[in-house]
PDB file of C-alpha atoms in Angstrom:
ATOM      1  CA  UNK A  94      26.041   6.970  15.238  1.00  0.00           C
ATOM      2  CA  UNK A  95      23.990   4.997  13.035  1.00  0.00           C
ATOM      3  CA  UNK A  96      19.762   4.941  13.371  1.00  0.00           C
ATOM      4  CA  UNK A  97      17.133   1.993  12.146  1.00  0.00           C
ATOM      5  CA  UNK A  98      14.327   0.998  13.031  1.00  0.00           C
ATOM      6  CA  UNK A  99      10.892  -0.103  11.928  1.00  0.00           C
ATOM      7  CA  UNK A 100       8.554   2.731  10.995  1.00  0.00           C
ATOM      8  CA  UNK A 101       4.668   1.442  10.845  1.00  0.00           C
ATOM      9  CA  UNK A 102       2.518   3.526   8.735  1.00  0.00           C
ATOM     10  CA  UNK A 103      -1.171   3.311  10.207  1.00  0.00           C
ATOM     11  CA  UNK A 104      -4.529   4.907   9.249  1.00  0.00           C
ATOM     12  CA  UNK A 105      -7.572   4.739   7.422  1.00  0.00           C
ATOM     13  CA  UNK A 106      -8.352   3.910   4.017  1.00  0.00           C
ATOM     14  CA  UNK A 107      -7.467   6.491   1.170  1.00  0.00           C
ATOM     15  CA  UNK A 108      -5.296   9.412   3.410  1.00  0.00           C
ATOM     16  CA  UNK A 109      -1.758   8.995   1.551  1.00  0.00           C
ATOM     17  CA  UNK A 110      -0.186   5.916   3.432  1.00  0.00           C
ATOM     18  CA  UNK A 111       1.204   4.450   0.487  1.00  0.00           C
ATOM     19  CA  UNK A 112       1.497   8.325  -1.369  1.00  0.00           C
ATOM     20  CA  UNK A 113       4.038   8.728   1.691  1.00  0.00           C
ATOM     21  CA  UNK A 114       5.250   5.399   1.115  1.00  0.00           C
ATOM     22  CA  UNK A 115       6.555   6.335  -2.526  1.00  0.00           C
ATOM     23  CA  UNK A 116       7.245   9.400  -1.913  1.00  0.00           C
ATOM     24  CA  UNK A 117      10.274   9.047   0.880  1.00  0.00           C
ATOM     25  CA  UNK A 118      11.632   5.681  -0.630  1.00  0.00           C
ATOM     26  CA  UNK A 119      11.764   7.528  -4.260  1.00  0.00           C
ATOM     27  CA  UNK A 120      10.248   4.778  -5.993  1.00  0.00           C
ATOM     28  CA  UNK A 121       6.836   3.630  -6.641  1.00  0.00           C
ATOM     29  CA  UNK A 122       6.686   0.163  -4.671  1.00  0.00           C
ATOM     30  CA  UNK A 123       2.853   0.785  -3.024  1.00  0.00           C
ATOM     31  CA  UNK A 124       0.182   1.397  -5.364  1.00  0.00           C
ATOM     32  CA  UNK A 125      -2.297   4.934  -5.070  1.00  0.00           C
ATOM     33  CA  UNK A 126      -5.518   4.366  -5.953  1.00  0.00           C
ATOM     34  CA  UNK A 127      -8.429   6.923  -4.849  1.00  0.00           C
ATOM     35  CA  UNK A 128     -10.341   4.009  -4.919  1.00  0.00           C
ATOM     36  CA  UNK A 129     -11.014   2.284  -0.894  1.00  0.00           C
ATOM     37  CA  UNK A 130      -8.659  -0.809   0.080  1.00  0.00           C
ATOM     38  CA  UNK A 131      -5.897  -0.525  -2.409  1.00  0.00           C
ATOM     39  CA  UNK A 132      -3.201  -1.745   0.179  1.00  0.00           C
ATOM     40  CA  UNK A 133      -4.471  -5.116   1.151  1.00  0.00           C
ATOM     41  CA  UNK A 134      -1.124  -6.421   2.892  1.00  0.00           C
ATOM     42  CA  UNK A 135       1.383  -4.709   4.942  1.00  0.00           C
ATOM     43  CA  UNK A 136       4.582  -3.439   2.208  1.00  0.00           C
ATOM     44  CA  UNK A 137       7.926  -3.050   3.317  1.00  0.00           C
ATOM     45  CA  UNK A 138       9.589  -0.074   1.578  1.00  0.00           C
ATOM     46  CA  UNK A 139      13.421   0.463   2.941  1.00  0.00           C
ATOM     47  CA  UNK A 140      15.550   4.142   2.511  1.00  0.00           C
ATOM     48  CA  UNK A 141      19.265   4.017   3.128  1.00  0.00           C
ATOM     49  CA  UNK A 142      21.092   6.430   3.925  1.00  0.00           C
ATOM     50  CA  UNK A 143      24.717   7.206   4.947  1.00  0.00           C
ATOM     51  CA  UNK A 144      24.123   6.963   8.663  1.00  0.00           C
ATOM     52  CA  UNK A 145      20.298   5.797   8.673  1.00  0.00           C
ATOM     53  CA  UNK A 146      18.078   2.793   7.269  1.00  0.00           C
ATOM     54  CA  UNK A 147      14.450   3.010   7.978  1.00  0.00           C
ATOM     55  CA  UNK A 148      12.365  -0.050   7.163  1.00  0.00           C
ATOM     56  CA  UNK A 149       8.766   1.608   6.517  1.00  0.00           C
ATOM     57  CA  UNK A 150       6.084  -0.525   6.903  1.00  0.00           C
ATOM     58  CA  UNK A 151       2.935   0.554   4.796  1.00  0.00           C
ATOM     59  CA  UNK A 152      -0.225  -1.240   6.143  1.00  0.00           C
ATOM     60  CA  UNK A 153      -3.824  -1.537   4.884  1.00  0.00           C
ATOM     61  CA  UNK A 154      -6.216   0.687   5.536  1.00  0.00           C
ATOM     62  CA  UNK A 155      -7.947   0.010   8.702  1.00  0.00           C
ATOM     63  CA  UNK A 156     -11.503  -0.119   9.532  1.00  0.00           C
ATOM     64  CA  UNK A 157     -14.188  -2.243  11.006  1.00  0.00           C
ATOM     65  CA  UNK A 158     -16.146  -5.145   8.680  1.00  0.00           C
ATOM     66  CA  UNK A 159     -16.694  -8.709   9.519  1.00  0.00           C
ATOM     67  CA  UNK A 160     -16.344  -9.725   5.632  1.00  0.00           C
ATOM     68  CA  UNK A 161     -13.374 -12.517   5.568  1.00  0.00           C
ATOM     69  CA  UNK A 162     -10.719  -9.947   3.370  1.00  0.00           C
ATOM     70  CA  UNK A 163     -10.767  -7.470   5.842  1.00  0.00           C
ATOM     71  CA  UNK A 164     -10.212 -10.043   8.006  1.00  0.00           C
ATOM     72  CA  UNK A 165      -7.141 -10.988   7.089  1.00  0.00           C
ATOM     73  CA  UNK A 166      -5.931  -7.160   5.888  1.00  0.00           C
ATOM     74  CA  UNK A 167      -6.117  -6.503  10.092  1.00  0.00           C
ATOM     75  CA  UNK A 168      -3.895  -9.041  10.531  1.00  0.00           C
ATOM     76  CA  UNK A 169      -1.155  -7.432   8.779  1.00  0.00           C
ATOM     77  CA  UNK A 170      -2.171  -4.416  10.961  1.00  0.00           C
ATOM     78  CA  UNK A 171      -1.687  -6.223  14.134  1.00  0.00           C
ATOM     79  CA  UNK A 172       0.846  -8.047  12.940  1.00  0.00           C
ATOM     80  CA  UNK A 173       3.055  -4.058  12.098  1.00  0.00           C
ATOM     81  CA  UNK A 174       2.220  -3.112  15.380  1.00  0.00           C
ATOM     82  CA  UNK A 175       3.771  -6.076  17.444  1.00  0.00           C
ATOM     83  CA  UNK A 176       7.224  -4.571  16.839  1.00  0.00           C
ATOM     84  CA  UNK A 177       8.180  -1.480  15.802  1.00  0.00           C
ATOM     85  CA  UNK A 178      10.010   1.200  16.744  1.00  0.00           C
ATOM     86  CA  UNK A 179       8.019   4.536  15.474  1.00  0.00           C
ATOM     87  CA  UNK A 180       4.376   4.913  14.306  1.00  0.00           C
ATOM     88  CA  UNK A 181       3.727   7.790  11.428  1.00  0.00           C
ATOM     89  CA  UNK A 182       0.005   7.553  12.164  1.00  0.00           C
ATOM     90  CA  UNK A 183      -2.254   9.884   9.075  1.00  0.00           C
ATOM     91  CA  UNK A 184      -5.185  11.330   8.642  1.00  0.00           C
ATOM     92  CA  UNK A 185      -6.253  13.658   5.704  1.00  0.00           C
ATOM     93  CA  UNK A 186      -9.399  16.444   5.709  1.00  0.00           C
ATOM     94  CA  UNK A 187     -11.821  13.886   7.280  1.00  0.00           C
ATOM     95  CA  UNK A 188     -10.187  13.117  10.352  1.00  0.00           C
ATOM     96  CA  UNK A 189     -12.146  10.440  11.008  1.00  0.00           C
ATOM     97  CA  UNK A 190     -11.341   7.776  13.772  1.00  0.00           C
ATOM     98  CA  UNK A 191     -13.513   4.379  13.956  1.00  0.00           C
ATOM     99  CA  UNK A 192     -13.209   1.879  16.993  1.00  0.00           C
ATOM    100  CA  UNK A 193     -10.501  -0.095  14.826  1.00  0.00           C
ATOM    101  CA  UNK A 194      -8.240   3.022  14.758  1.00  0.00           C
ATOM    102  CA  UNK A 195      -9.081   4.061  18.120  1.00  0.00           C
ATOM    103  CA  UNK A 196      -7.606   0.751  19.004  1.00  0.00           C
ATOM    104  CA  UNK A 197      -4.339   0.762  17.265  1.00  0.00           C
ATOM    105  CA  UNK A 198      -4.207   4.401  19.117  1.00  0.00           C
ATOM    106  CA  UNK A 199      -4.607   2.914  22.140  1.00  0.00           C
ATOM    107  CA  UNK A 200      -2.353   0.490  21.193  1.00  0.00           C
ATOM    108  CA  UNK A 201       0.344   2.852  20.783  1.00  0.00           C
ATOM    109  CA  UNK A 202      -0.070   4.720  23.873  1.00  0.00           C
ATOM    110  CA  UNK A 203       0.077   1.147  26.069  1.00  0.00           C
ATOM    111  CA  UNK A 204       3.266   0.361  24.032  1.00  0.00           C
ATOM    112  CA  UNK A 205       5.064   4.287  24.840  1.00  0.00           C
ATOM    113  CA  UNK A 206       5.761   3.766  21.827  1.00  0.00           C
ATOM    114  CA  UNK A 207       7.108   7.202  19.942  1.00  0.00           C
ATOM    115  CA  UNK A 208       4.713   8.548  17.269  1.00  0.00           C
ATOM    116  CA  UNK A 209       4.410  11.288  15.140  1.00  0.00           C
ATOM    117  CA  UNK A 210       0.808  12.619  13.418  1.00  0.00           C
ATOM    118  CA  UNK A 211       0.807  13.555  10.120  1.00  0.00           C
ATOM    119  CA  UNK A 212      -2.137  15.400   8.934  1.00  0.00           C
ATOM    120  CA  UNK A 213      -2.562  15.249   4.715  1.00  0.00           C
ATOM    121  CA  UNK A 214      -4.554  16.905   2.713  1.00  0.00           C
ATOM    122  CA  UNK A 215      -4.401  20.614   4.587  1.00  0.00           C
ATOM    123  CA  UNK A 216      -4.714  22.491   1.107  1.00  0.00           C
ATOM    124  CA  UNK A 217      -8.235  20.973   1.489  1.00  0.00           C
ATOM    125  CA  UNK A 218      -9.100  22.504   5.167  1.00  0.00           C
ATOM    126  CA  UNK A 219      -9.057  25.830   7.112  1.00  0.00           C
ATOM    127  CA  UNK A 220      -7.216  26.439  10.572  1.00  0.00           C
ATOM    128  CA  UNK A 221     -10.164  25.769  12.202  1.00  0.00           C
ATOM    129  CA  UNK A 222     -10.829  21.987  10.518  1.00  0.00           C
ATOM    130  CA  UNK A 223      -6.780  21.456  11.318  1.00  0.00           C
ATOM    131  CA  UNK A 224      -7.287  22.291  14.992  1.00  0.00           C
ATOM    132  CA  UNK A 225     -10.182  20.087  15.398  1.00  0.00           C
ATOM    133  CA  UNK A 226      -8.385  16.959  13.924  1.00  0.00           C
ATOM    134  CA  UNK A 227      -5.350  17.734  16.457  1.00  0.00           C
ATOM    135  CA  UNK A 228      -7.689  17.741  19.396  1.00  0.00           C
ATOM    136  CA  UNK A 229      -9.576  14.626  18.653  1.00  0.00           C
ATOM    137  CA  UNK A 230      -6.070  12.554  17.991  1.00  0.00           C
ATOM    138  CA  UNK A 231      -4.111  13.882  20.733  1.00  0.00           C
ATOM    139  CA  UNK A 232      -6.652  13.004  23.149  1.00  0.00           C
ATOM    140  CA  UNK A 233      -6.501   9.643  22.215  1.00  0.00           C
ATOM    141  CA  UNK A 234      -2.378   9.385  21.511  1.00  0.00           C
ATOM    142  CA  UNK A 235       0.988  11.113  22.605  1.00  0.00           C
ATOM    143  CA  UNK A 236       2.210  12.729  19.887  1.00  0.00           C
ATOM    144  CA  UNK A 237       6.409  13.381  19.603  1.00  0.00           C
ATOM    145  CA  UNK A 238       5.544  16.011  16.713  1.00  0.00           C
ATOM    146  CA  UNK A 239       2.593  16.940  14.600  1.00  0.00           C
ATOM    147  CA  UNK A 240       3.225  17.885  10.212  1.00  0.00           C
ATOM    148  CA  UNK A 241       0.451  19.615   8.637  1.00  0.00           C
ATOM    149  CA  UNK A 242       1.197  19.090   4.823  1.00  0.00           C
ATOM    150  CA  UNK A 243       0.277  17.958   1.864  1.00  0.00           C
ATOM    151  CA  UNK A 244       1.932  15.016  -0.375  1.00  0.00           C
ATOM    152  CA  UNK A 245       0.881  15.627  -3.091  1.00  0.00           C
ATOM    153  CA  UNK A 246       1.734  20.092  -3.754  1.00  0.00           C
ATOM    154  CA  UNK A 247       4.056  20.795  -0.875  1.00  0.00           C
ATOM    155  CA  UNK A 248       7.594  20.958  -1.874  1.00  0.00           C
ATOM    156  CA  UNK A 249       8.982  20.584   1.359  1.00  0.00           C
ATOM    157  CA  UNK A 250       6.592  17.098   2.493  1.00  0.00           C
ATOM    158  CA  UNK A 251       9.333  15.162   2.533  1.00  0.00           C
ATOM    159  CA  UNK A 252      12.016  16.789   4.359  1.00  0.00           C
ATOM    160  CA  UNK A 253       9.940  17.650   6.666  1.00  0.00           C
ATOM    161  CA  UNK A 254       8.861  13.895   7.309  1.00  0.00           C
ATOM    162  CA  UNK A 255      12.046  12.511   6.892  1.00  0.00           C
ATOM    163  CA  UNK A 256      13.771  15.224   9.086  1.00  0.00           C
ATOM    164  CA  UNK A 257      10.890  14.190  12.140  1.00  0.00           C
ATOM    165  CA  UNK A 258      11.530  10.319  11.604  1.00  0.00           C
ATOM    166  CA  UNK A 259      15.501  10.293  11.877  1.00  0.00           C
ATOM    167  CA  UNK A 260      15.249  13.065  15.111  1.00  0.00           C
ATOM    168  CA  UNK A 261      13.418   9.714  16.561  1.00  0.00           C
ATOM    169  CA  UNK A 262      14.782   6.818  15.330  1.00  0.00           C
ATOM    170  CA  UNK A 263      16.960   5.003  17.539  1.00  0.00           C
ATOM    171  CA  UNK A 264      20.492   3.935  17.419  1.00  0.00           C
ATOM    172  CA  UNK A 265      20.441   0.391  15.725  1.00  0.00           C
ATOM    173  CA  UNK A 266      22.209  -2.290  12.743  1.00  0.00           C
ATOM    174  CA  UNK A 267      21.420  -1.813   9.529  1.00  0.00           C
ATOM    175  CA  UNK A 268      19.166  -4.837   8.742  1.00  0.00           C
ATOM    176  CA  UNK A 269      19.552  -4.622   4.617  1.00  0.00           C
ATOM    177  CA  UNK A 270      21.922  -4.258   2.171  1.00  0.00           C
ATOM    178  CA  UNK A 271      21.950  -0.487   0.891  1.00  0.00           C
ATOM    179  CA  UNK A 272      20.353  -1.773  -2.945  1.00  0.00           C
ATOM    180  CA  UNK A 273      17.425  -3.134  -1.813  1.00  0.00           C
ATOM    181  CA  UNK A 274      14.427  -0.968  -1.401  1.00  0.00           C
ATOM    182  CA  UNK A 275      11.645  -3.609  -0.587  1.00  0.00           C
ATOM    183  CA  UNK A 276      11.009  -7.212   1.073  1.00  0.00           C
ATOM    184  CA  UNK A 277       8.803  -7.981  -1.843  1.00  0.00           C
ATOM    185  CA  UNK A 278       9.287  -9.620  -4.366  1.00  0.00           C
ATOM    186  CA  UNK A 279       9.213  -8.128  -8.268  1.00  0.00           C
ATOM    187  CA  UNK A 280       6.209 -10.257  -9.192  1.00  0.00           C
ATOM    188  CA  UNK A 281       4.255  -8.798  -6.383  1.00  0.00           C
ATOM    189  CA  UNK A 282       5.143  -5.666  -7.155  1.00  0.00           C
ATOM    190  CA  UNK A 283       4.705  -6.179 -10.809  1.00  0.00           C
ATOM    191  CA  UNK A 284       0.812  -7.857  -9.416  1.00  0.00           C
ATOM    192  CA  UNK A 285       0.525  -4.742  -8.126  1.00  0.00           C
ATOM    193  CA  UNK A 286       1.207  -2.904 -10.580  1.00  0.00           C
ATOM    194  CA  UNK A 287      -1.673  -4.294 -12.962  1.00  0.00           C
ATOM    195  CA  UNK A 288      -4.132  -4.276 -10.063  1.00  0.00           C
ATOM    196  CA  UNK A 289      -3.730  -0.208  -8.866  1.00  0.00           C
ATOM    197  CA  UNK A 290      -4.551   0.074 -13.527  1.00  0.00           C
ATOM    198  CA  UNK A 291      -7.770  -1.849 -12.904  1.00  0.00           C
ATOM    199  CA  UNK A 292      -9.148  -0.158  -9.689  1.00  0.00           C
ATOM    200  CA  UNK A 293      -8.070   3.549 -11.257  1.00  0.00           C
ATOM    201  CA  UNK A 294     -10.416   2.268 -14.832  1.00  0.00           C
ATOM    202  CA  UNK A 295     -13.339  -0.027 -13.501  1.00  0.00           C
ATOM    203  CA  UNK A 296     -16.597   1.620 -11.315  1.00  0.00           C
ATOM    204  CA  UNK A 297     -16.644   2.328  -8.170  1.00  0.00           C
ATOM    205  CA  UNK A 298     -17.963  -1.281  -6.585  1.00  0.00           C
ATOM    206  CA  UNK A 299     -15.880  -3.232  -8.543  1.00  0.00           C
ATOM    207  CA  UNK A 300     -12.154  -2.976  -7.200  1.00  0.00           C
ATOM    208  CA  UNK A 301     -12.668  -4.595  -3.733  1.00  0.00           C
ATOM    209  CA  UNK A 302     -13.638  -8.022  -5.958  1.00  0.00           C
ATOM    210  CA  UNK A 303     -10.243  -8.104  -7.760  1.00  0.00           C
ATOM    211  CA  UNK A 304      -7.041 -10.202  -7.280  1.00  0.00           C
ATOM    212  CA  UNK A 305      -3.986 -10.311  -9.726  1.00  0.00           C
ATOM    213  CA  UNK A 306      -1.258 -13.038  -9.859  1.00  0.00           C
ATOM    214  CA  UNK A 307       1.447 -13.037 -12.337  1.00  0.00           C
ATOM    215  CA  UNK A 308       1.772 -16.446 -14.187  1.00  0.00           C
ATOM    216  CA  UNK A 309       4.271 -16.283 -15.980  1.00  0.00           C
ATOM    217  CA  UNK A 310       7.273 -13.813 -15.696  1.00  0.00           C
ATOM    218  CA  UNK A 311      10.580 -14.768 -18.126  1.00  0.00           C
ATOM    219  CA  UNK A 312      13.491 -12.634 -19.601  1.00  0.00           C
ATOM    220  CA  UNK A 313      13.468 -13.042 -23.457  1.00  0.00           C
ATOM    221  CA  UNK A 314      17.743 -12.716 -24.128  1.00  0.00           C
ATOM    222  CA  UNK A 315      16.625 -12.293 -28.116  1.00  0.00           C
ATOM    223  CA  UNK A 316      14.398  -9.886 -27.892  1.00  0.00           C
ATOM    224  CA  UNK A 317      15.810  -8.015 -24.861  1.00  0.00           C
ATOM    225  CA  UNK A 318      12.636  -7.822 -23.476  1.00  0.00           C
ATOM    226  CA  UNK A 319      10.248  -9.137 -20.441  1.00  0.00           C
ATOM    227  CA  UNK A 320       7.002 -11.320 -21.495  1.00  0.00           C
ATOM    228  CA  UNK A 321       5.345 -11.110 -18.945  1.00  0.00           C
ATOM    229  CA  UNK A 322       1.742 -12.787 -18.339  1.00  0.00           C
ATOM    230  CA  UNK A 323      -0.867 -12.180 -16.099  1.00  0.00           C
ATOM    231  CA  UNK A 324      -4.307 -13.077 -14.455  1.00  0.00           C
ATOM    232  CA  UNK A 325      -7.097 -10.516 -13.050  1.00  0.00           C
ATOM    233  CA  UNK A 326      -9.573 -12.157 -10.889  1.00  0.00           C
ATOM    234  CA  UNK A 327     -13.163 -11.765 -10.523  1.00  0.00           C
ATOM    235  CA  UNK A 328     -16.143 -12.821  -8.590  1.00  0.00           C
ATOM    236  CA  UNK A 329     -18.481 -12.280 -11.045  1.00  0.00           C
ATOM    237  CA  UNK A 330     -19.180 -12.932 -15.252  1.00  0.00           C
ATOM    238  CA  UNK A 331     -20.560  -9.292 -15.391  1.00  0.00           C
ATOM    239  CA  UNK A 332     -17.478  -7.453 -13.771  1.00  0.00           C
ATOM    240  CA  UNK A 333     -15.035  -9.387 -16.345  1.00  0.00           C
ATOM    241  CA  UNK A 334     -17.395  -8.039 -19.371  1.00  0.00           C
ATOM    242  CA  UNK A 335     -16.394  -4.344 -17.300  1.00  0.00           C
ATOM    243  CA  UNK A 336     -12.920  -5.070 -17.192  1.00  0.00           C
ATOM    244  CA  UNK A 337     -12.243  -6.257 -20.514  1.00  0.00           C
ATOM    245  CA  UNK A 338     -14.864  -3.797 -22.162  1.00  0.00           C
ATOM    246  CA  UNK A 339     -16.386  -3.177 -25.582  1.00  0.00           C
ATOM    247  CA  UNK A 340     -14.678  -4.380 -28.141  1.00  0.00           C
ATOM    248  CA  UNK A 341     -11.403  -5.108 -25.499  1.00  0.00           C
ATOM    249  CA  UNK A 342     -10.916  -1.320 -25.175  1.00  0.00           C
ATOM    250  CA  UNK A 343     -10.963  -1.085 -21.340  1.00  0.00           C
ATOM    251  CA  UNK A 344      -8.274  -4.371 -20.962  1.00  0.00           C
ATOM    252  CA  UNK A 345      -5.630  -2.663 -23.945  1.00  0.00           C
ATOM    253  CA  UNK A 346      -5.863   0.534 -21.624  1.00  0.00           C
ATOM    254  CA  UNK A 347      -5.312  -1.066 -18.451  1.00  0.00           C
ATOM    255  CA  UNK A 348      -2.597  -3.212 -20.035  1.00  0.00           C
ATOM    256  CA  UNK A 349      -0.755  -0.590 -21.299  1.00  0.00           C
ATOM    257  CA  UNK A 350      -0.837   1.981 -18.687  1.00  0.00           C
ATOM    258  CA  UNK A 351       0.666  -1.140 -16.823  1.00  0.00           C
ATOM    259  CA  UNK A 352       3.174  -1.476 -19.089  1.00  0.00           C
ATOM    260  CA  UNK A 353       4.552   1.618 -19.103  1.00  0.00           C
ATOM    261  CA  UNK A 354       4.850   1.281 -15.074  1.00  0.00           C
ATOM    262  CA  UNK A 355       6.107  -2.291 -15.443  1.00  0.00           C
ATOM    263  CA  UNK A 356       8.522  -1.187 -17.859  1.00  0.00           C
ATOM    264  CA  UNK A 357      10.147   2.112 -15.643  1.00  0.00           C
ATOM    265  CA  UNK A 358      10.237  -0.279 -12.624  1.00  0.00           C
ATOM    266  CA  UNK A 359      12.058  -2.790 -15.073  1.00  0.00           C
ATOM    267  CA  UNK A 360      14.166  -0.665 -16.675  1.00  0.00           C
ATOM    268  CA  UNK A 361      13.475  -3.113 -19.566  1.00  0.00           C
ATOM    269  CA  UNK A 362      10.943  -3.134 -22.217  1.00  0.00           C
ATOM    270  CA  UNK A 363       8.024  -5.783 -21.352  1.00  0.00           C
ATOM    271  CA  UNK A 364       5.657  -7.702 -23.228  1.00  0.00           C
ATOM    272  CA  UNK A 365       2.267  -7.901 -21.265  1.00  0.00           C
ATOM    273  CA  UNK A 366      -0.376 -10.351 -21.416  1.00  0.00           C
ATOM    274  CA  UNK A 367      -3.453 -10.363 -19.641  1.00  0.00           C
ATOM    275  CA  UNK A 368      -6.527 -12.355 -18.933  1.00  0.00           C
ATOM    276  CA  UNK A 369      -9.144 -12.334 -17.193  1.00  0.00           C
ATOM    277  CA  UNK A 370     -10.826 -15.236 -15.175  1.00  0.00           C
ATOM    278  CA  UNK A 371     -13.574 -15.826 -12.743  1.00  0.00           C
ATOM    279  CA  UNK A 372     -13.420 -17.259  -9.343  1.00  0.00           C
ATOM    280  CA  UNK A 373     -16.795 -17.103  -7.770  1.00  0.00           C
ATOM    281  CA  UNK A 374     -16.825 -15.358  -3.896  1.00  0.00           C
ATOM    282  CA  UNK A 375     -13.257 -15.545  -4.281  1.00  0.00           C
ATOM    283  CA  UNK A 376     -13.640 -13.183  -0.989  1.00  0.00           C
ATOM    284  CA  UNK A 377     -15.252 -15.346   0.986  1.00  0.00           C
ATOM    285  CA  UNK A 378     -12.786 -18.321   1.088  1.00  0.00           C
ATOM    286  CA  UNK A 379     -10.185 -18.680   3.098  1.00  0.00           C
ATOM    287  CA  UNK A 380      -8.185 -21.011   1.065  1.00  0.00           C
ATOM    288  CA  UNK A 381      -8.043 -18.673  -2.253  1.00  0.00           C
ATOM    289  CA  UNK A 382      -7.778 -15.341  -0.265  1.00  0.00           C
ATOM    290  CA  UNK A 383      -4.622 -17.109   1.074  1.00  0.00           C
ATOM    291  CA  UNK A 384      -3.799 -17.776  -2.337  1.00  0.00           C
ATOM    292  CA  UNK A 385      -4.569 -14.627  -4.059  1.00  0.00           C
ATOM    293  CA  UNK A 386      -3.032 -12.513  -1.051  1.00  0.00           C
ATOM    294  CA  UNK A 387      -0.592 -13.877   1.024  1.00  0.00           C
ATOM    295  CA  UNK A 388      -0.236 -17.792   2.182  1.00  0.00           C
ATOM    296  CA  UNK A 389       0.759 -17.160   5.962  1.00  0.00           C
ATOM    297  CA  UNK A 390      -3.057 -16.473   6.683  1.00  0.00           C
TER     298      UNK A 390
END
């Protein structure tokens, strides 16, 4: 018998979605940021295996704001929870739960949809904490099975996660071939990439204002390398001066801890070029969040 389905990763902002992402695909294809709203669109991550292919879908943090980005990052939310076969739903030592996840809860439940709870973080609580965050989200959700872990120091995270998803996933086709591990494209990825460098070297307030787009992206045959050429965008003159940094220290650190990840997701050396540019309330307008993000919304 062979199992697939669609498996919709759902919870707030900064409690391992795209950690677990990376971590059962077995490449980095989401960035990890501790920074808030690193996942702004929903990231398909696919793991084959000889009787199984599970198409994860890692989606953006949710929570409740009226601002036009977040907007458009609860689309992709919605748009994960139309059709799927199996929600992971997570939660770390905070256990929080705001009306917007209360809703996708609910939304769950009215589907009987099949969903298991994964609670992160659980070096960083007591038993006590740990029970409380069970009550408060199986009051709200059926649960098929509940995994206290954590991603990042337990040995046995994934198995354990892996070995809960395929005990639920149905009987299905196998929708990809077996070498591709994501919908998206390289120069997403690659976008990505840069953008996860910025948020994990700028302050605190500055991350949410950033967009990267890759410009230019061609193999050099004579050189056996990538060149590879990029854009960060801000809102503001005063958060480029940040980025780029005294004396261009802070952009040569970002660019090469990039490179390096570029370079292993590659498998080829890479040539990166940066720059910086400013596009006022970028965040505001529809038209360049469309073209900054993703062109469907």
């Amino acid at each position: 018998m062979f199992k697939s389905g669609f498996v919709a990763i759902i919870g707030k902002p900064n409690v391992g979605k795209s950690t677990l992402l990376n971590l059962l695909i077995g490449e980095k294809i989401a960035i990890v940021s501790p920074k808030p709203q690193a996942t702004r669109k929903s990231v398909r991550g696919i793991l084959n295996g000889e009787d199984y292919q599970v198409i994860f879908v890692d989606t953006p943090g949710v929570h409740e704001s009226e601002k036009k980005l977040n907007q458009v990052m609860k689309k992709y939310i919605d748009e994960a929870l139309e059709d799927f076969d199996l929600a992971v739903v997570m939660t770390d030592n905070h256990g929080e739960i705001d009306e917007v996840l209360e809703e996708y809860l609910s939304k769950i439940k009215e589907k009987s949809k099949k969903a298991i709870l994964i609670i992160n973080k659980t070096d960083l609580m007591n038993k006590e904490q740990i029970e409380q965050i069970k009550s408060s989200f199986t009051s709200r959700a059926d649960f098929e099975e509940i995994i206290e872990t954590s991603l990042i120091s337990a040995p046995d995270a994934k198995e354990k996660i892996l070995k809960a998803i395929l005990k639920l996933l149905p009987e299905g086709p196998k929708y990809y071939e077996d070498d591709i591990i994501s919908t998206e494209t390289e120069r997403f990825i690659i976008a990505e990439i840069i953008r996860e460098k910025v948020m994990n070297n700028v302050a605190k307030e500055i991350p949410y204002h950033i967009a990267v787009t890759v410009e230019e992206m061609k193999y050099r045959q004579e050189k056996d390398l990538y060149y590879i050429k990029a854009n960060i965008i801000v809102e503001r003159r005063a958060h480029k001066m940040i980025i780029i940094g005294e004396g261009g220290k802070k952009i040569k650190e970002i660019g090469k801890q990039a490179r390096q990840d570029i370079e292993a997701f590659l498998g080829t050396k890479v040539y990166l070029e940066l720059w910086v540019k400013i596009k006022e309330h970028w965040t505001k307008k529809e038209a360049l969040i469309k073209e900054y993000i993703d062109p469907r919304f």
